[in-house]
mmCIF file of C-alpha atoms in Angstrom:
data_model
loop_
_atom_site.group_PDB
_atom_site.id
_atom_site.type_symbol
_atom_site.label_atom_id
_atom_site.label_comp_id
_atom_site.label_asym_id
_atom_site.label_seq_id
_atom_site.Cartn_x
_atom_site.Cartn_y
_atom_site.Cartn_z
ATOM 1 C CA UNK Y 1 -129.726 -45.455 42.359
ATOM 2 C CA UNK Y 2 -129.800 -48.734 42.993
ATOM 3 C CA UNK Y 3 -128.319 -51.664 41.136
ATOM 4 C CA UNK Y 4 -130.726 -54.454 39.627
ATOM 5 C CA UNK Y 5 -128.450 -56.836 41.852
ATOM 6 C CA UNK Y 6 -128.685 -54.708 44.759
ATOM 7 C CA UNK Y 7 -132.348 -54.204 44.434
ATOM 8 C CA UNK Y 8 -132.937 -58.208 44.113
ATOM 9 C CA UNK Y 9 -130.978 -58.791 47.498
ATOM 10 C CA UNK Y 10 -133.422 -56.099 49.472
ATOM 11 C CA UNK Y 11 -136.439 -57.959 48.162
ATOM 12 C CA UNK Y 12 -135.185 -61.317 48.952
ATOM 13 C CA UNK Y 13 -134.711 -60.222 52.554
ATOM 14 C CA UNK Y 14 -138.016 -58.194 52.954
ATOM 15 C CA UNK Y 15 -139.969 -61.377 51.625
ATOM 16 C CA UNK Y 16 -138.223 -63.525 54.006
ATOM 17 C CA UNK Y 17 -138.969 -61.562 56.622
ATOM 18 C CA UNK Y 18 -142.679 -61.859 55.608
ATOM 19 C CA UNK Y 19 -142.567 -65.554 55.056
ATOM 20 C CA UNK Y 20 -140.634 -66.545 57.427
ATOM 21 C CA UNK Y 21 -141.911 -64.709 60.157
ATOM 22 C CA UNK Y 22 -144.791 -63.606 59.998
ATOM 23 C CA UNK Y 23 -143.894 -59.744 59.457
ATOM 24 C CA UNK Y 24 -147.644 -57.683 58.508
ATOM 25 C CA UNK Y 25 -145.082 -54.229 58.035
ATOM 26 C CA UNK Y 26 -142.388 -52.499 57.607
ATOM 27 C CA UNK Y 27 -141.109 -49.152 58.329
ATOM 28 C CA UNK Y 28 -138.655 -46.953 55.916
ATOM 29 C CA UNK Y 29 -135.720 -45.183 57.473
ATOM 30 C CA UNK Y 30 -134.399 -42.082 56.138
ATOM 31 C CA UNK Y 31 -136.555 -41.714 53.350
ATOM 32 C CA UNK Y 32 -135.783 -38.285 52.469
ATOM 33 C CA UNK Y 33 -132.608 -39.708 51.323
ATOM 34 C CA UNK Y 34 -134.103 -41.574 48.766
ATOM 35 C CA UNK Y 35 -136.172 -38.711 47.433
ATOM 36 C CA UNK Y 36 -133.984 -36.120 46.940
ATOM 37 C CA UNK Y 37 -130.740 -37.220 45.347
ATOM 38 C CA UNK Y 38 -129.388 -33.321 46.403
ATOM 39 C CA UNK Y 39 -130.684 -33.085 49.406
ATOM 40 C CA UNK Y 40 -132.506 -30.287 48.839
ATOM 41 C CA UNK Y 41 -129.950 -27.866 47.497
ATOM 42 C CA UNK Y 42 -130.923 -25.625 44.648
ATOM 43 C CA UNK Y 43 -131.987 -29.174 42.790
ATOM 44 C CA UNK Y 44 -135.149 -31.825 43.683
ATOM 45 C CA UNK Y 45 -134.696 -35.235 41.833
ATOM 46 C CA UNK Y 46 -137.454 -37.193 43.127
ATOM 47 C CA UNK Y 47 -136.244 -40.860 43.262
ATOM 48 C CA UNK Y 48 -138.457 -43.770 42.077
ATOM 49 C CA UNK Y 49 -136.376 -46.935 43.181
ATOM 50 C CA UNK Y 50 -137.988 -47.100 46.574
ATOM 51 C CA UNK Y 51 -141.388 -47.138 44.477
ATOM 52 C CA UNK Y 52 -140.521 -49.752 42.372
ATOM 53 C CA UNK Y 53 -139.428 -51.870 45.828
ATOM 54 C CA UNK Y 54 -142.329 -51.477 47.281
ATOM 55 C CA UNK Y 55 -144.680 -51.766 43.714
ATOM 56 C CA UNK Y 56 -142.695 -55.433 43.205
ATOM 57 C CA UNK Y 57 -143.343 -56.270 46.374
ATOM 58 C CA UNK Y 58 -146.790 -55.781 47.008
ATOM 59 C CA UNK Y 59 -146.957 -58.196 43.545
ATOM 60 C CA UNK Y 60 -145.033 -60.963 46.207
ATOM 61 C CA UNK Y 61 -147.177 -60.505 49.234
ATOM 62 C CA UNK Y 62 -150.301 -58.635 50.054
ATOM 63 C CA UNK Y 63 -151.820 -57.974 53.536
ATOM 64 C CA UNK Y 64 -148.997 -55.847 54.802
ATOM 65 C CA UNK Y 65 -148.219 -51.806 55.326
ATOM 66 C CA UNK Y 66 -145.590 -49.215 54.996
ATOM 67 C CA UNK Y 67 -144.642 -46.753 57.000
ATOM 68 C CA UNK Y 68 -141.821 -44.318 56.463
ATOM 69 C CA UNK Y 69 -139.868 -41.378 58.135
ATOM 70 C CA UNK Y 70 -139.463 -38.550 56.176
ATOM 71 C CA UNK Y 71 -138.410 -34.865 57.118
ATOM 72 C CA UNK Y 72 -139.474 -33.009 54.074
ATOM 73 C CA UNK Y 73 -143.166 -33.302 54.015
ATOM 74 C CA UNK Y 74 -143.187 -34.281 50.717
ATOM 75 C CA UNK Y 75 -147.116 -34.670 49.730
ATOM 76 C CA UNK Y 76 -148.740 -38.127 48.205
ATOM 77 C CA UNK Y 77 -146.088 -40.179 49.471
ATOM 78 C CA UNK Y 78 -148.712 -41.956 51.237
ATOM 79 C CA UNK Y 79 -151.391 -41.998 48.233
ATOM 80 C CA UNK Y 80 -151.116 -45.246 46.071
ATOM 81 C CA UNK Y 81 -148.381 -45.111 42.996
ATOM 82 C CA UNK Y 82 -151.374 -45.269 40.433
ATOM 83 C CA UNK Y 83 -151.900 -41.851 41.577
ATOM 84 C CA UNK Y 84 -148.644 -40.270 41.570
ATOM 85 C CA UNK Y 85 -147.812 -41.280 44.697
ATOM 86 C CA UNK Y 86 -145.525 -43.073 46.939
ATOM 87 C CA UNK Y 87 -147.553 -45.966 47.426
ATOM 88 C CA UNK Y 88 -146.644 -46.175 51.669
ATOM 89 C CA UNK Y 89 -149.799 -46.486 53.889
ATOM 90 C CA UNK Y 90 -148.613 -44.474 56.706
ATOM 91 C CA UNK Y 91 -146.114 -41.711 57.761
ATOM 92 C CA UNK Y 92 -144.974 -40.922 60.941
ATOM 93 C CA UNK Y 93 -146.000 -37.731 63.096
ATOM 94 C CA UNK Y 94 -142.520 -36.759 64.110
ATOM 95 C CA UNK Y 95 -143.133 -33.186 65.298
ATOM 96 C CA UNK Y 96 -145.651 -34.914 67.913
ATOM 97 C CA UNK Y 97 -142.659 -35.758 69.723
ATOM 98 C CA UNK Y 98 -140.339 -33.374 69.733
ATOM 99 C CA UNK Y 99 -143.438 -30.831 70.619
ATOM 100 C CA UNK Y 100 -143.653 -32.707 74.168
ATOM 101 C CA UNK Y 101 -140.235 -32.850 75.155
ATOM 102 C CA UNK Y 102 -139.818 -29.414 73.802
ATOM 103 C CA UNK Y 103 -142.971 -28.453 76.176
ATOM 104 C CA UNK Y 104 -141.995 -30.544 79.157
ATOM 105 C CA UNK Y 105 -138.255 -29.160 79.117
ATOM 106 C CA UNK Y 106 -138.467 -25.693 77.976
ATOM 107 C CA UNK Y 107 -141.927 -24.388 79.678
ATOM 108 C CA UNK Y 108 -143.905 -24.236 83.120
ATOM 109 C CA UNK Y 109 -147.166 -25.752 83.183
ATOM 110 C CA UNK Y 110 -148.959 -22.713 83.728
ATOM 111 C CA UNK Y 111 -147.357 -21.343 80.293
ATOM 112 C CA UNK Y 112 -148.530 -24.451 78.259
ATOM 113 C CA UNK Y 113 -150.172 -23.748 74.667
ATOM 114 C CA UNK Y 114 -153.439 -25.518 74.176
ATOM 115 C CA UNK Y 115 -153.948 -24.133 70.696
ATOM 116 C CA UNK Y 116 -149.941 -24.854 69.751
ATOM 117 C CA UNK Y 117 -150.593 -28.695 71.164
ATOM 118 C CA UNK Y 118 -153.837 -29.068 69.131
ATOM 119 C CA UNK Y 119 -152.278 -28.132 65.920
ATOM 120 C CA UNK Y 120 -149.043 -30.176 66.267
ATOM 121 C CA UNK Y 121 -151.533 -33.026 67.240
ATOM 122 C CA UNK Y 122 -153.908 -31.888 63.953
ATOM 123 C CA UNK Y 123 -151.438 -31.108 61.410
ATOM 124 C CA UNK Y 124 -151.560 -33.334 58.999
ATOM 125 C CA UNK Y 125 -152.785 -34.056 55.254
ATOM 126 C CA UNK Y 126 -156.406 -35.343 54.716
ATOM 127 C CA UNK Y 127 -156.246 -38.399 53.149
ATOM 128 C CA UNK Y 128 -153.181 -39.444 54.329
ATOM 129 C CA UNK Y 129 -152.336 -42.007 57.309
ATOM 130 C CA UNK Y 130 -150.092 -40.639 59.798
ATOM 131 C CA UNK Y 131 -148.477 -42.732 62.564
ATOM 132 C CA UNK Y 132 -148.869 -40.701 66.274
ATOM 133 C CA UNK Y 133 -146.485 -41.310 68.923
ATOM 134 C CA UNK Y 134 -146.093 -39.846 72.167
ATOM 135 C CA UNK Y 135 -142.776 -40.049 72.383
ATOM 136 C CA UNK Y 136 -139.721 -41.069 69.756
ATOM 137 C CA UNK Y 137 -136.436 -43.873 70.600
ATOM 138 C CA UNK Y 138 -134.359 -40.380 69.895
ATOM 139 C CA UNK Y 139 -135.637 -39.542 73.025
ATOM 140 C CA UNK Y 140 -134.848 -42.742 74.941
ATOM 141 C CA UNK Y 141 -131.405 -43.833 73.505
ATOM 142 C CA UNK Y 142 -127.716 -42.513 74.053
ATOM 143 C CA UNK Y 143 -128.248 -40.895 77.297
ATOM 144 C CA UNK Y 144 -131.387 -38.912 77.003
ATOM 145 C CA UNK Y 145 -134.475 -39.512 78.777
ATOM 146 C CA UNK Y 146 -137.999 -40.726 78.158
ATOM 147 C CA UNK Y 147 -141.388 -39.369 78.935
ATOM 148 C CA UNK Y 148 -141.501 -40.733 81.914
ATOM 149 C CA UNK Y 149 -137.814 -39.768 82.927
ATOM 150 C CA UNK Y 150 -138.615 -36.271 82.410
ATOM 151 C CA UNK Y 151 -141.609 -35.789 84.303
ATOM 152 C CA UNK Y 152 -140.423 -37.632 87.501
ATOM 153 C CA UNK Y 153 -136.589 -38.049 87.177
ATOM 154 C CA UNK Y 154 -134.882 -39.331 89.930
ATOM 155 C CA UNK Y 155 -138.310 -39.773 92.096
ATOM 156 C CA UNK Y 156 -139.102 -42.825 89.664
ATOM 157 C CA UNK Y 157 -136.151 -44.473 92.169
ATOM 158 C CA UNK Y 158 -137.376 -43.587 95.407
ATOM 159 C CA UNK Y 159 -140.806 -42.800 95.416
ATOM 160 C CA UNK Y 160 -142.952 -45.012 93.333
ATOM 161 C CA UNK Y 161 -143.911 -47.383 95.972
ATOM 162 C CA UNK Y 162 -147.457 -47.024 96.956
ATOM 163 C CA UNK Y 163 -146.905 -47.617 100.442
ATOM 164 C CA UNK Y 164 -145.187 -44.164 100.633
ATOM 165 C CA UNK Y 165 -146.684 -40.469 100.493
ATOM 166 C CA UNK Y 166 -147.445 -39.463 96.272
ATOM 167 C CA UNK Y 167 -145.027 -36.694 95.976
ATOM 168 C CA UNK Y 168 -145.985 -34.029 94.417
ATOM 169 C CA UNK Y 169 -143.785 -34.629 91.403
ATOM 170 C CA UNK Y 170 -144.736 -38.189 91.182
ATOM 171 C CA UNK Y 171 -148.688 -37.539 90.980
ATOM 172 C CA UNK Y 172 -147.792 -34.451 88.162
ATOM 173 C CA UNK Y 173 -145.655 -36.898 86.266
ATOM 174 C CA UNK Y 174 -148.614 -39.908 86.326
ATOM 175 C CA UNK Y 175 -150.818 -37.418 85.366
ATOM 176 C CA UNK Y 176 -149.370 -35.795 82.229
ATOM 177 C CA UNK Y 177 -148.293 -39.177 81.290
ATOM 178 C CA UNK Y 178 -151.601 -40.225 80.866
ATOM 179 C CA UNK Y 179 -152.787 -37.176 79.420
ATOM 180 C CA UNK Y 180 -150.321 -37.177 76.623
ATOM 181 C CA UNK Y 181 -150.722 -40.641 75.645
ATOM 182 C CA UNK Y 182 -154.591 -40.315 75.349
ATOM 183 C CA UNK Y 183 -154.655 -36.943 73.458
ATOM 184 C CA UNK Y 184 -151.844 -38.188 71.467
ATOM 185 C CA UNK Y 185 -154.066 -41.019 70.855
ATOM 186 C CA UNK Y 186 -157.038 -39.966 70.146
ATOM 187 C CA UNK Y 187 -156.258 -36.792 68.102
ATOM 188 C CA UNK Y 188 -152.958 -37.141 66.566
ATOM 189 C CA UNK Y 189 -153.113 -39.488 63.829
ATOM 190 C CA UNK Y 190 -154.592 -42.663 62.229
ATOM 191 C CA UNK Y 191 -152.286 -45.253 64.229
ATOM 192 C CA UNK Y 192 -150.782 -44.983 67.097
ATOM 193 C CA UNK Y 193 -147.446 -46.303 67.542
ATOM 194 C CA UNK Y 194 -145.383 -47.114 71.239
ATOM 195 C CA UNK Y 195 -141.681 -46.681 70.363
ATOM 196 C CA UNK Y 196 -138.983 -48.992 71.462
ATOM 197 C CA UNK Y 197 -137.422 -47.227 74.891
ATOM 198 C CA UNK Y 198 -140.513 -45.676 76.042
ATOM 199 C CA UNK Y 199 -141.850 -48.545 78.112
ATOM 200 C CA UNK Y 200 -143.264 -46.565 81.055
ATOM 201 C CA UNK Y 201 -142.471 -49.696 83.400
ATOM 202 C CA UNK Y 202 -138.912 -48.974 83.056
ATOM 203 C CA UNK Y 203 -137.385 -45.547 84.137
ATOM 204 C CA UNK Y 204 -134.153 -45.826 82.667
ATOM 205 C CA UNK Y 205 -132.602 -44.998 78.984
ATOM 206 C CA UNK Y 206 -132.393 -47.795 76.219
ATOM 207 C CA UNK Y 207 -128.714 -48.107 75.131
ATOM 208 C CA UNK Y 208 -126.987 -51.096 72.935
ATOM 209 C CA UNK Y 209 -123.873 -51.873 73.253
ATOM 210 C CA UNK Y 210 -121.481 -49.551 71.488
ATOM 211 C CA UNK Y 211 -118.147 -48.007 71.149
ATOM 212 C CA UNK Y 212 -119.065 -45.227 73.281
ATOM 213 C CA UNK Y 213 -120.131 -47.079 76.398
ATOM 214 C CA UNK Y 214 -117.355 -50.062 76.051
ATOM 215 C CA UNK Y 215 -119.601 -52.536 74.443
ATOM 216 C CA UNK Y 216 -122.047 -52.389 77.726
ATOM 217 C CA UNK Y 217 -125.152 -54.361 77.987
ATOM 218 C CA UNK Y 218 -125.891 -52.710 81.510
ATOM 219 C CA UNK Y 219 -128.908 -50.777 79.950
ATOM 220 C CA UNK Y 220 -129.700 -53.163 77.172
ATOM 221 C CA UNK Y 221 -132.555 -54.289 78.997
ATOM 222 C CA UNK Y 222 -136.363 -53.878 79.808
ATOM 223 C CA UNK Y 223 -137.968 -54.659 83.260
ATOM 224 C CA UNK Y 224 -141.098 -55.182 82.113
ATOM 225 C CA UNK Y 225 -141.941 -56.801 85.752
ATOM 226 C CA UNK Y 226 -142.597 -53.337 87.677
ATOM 227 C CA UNK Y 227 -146.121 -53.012 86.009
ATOM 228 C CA UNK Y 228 -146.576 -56.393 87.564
ATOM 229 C CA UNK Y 229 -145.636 -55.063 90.910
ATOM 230 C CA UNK Y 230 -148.596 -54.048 92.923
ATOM 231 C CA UNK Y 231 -146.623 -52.021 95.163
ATOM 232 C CA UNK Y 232 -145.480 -50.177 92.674
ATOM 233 C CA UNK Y 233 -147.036 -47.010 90.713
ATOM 234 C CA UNK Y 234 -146.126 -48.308 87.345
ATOM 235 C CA UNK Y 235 -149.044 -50.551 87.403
ATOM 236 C CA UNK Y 236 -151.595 -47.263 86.977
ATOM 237 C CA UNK Y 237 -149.431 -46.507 84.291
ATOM 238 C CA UNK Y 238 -150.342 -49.851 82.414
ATOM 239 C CA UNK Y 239 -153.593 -50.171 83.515
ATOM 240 C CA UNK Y 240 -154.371 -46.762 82.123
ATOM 241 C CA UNK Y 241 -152.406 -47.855 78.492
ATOM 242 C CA UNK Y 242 -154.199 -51.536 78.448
ATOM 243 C CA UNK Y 243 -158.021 -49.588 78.615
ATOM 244 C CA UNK Y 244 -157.272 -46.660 76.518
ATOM 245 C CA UNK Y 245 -156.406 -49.588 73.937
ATOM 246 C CA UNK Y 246 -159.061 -51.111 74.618
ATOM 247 C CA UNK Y 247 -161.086 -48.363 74.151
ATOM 248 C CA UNK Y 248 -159.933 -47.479 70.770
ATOM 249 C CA UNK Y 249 -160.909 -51.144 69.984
ATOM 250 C CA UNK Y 250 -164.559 -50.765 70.628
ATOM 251 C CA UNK Y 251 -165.169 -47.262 69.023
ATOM 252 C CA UNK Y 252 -162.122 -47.307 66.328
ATOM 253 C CA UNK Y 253 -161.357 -43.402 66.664
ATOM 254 C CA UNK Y 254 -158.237 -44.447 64.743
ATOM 255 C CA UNK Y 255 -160.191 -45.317 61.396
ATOM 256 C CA UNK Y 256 -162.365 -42.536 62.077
ATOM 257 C CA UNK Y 257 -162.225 -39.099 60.641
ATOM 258 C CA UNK Y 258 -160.168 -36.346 61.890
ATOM 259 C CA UNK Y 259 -161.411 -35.148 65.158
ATOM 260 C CA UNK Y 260 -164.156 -31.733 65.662
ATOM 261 C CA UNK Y 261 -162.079 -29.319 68.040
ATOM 262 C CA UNK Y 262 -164.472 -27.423 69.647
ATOM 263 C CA UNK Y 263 -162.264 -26.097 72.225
ATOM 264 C CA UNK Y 264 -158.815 -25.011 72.856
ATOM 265 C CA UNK Y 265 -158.976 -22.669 76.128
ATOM 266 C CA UNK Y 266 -155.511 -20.877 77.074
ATOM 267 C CA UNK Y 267 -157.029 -19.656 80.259
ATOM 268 C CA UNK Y 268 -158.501 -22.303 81.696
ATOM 269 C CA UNK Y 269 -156.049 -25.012 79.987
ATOM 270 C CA UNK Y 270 -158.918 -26.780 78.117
ATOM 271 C CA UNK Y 271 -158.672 -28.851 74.891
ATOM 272 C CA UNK Y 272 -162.076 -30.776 73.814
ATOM 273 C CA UNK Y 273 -162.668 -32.329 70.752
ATOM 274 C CA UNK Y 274 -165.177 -35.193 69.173
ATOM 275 C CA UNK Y 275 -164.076 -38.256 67.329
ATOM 276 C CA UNK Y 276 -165.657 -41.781 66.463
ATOM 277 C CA UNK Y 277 -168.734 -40.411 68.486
ATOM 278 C CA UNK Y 278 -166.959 -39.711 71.943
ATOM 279 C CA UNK Y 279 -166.208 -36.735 73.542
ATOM 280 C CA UNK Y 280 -162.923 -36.093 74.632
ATOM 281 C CA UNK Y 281 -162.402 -33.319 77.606
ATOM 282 C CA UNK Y 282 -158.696 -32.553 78.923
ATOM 283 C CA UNK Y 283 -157.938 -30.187 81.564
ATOM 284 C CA UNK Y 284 -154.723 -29.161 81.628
ATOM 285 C CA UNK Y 285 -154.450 -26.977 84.222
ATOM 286 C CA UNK Y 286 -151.577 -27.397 86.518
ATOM 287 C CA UNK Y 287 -153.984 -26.706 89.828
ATOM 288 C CA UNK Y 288 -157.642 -25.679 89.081
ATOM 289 C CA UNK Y 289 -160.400 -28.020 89.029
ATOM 290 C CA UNK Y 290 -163.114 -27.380 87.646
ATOM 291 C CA UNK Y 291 -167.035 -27.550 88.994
ATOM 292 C CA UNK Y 292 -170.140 -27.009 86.582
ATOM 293 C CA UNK Y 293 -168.179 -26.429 83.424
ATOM 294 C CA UNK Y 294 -169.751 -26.212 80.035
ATOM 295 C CA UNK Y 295 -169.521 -28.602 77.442
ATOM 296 C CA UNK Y 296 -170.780 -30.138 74.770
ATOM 297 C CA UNK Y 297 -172.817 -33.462 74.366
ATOM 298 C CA UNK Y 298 -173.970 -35.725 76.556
ATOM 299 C CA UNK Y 299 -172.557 -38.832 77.748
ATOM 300 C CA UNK Y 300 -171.275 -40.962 80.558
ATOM 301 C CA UNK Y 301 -167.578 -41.370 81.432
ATOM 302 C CA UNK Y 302 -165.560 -44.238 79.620
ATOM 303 C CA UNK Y 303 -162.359 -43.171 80.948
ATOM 304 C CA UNK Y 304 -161.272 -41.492 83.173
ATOM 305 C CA UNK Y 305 -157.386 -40.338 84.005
ATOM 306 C CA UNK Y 306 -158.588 -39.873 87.563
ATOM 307 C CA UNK Y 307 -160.006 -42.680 88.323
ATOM 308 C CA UNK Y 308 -158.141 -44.728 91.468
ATOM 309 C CA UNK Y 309 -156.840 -48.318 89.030
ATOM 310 C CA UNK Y 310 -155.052 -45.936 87.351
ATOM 311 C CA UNK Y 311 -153.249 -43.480 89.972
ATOM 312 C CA UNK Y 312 -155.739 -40.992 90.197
ATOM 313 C CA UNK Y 313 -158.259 -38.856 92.761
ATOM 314 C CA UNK Y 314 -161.263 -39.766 92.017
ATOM 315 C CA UNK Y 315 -163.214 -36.995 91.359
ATOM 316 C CA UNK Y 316 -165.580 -37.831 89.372
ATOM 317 C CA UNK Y 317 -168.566 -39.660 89.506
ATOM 318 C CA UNK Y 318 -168.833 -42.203 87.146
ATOM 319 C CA UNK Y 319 -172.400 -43.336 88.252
ATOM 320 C CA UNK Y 320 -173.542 -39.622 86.794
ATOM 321 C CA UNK Y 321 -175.472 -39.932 83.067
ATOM 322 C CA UNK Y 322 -174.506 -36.325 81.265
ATOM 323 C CA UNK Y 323 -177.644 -34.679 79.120
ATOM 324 C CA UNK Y 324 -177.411 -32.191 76.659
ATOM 325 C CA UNK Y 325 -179.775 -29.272 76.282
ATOM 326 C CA UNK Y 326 -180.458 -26.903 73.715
ATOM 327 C CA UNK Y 327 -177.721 -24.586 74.894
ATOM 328 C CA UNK Y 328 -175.554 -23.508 72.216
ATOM 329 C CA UNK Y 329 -171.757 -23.253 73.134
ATOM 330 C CA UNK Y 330 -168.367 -23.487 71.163
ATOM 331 C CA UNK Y 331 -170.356 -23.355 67.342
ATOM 332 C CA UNK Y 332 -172.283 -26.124 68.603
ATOM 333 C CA UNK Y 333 -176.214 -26.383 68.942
ATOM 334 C CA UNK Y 334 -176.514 -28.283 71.921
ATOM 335 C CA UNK Y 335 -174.033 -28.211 75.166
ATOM 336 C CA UNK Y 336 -174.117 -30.098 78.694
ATOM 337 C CA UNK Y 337 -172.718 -29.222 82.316
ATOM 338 C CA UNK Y 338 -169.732 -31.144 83.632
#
């Protein structure tokens, strides 16, 4: 437990951090700590000094959020303390990360889960926020290797110029990494979050200097300026993460209701779901492509991985307007041919 004194010196410093500059958040490490004062051994003493924190200082400041990491699952932590609960406004989808690098390192694409991805994407309590992310710092500090890293690897040094051939591990790796960002996106939770280390426009780790690498600042640093480099392949990268934020803008699947699966094919690779009113189609197929396949909906094309600004083949015409028709398909009454 905390000390009144002790308690009085966190405040201070989270309200100067909100009046001093500007913060609209803040995010709660190692919460499971403060929740079980056994850890989970044979006794559960649920803590209440980070609620009375975070009740006190809602009474200072309003117009801000909490989000918190927590490895228990505890439920209502993210329902308001009138209720019983925690009274944080989000918490983050961890196993959302570890499920890609655990898919990306451990399996070949052809052996890829569709329904295991859709319910680490869809796992979560109604009712309460949850923070998606594609990818976690964990991932991107102390040696190991982002997203990006692990799709391409050393080909993110030698062959991410545009004026030289698109290797096949290059166009896989551009690919997924869109792929995973939008479904992660769209379907995974009610924010979505891009952790510190995972800037796709630099292919290195994130490490601060430390003990273990003699106080180095060698890969302390970003370099932000490949997405600006129109030779370079980063820039589809950024283009594709600047529109699918833009998207989310205009239609707000992220304050929307949980998404309408309709479709998880392990055959054919296909996940397809409906939120805030769009239709979201991804084939994950490490080689087929796929000609007159059945859907649902209607629709034109908002965005499209493939598309040339953002690395891809173009094969798909955007001028095409999509009908339904009264053809049931996946538990829904009406359907439409892609």
């Amino acid at each position: 437990y905390f000390s009144w004194e002790v308690l009085r010196f966190l405040l201070s410093n989270l309200r100067m951090w909100i009046a001093d500059y500007g913060f609209d958040g803040f995010r709660f490490d190692g919460v499971t700590s403060m929740l079980y004062h056994h850890h989970g051994i044979e006794v559960f003493l649920y803590g209440t000094k980070s609620e009375l924190m975070i009740v006190i200082l809602c009474k200072l400041h309003c117009g801000f959020f909490f989000l918190f990491k927590d490895v228990s699952g505890m439920p209502a932590l993210c329902r308001p303390v009138a209720e019983g609960g925690g009274g944080f406004d989000y918490r983050l989808a961890m196993a959302i990360p570890d499920k890609w690098i655990q898919i990306i390192k451990e399996l070949k694409d052809e052996d890829w889960n569709m329904g295991n991805i859709v319910h680490t994407l869809t796992n979560r309590r109604h009712e309460e926020k949850y923070i998606a992310y594609a990818e976690s710092h964990d991932q991107a500090l102390v040696g190991d290797k982002t997203l990006a890293f692990r799709l391409m690897d050393a080909e993110m040094y030698t062959n991410m110029s545009v004026l030289s051939p698109l290797t096949p591990v290059i166009d896989r790796g551009i690919q997924l990494h869109k792929m995973i960002r939008l479904i992660t996106h769209a379907l995974g939770g009610e924010s979505y979050l891009n952790f510190m280390g995972n800037e796709f426009g630099h292919p290195e780790w994130l490490d601060f200097p430390r003990k273990g690498n003699n106080e180095s600042y060698h890969y302390a640093r970003r370099q932000f300026n490949l997405t600006e480099d129109h030779l370079l392949r980063y820039r589809f990268l950024n283009a594709f993460d600047r529109d699918m934020n833009k998207l989310e803008e205009r239609f707000g699947w992220l304050a929307s209701p949980q998404a309408y699966v309709s479709e998880k094919h392990e055959s054919n690779k296909v996940i397809a779901f409906e939120r805030a009113g769009l239709v979201f189609i991804f084939n994950f197929h490490p080689y087929q492509s796929y000609v007159d396949y059945r859907s649902f909906f209607k629709y034109k094309i908002l965005l499209d991985s493939d598309a040339a600004e953002y690395g891809g083949h173009q094969r798909l015409d955007h001028s095409t307007e999509y009908f339904s028709e009264e053809y049931p398909h996946n538990y829904r009454p009406n359907s439409l041919m892609v």
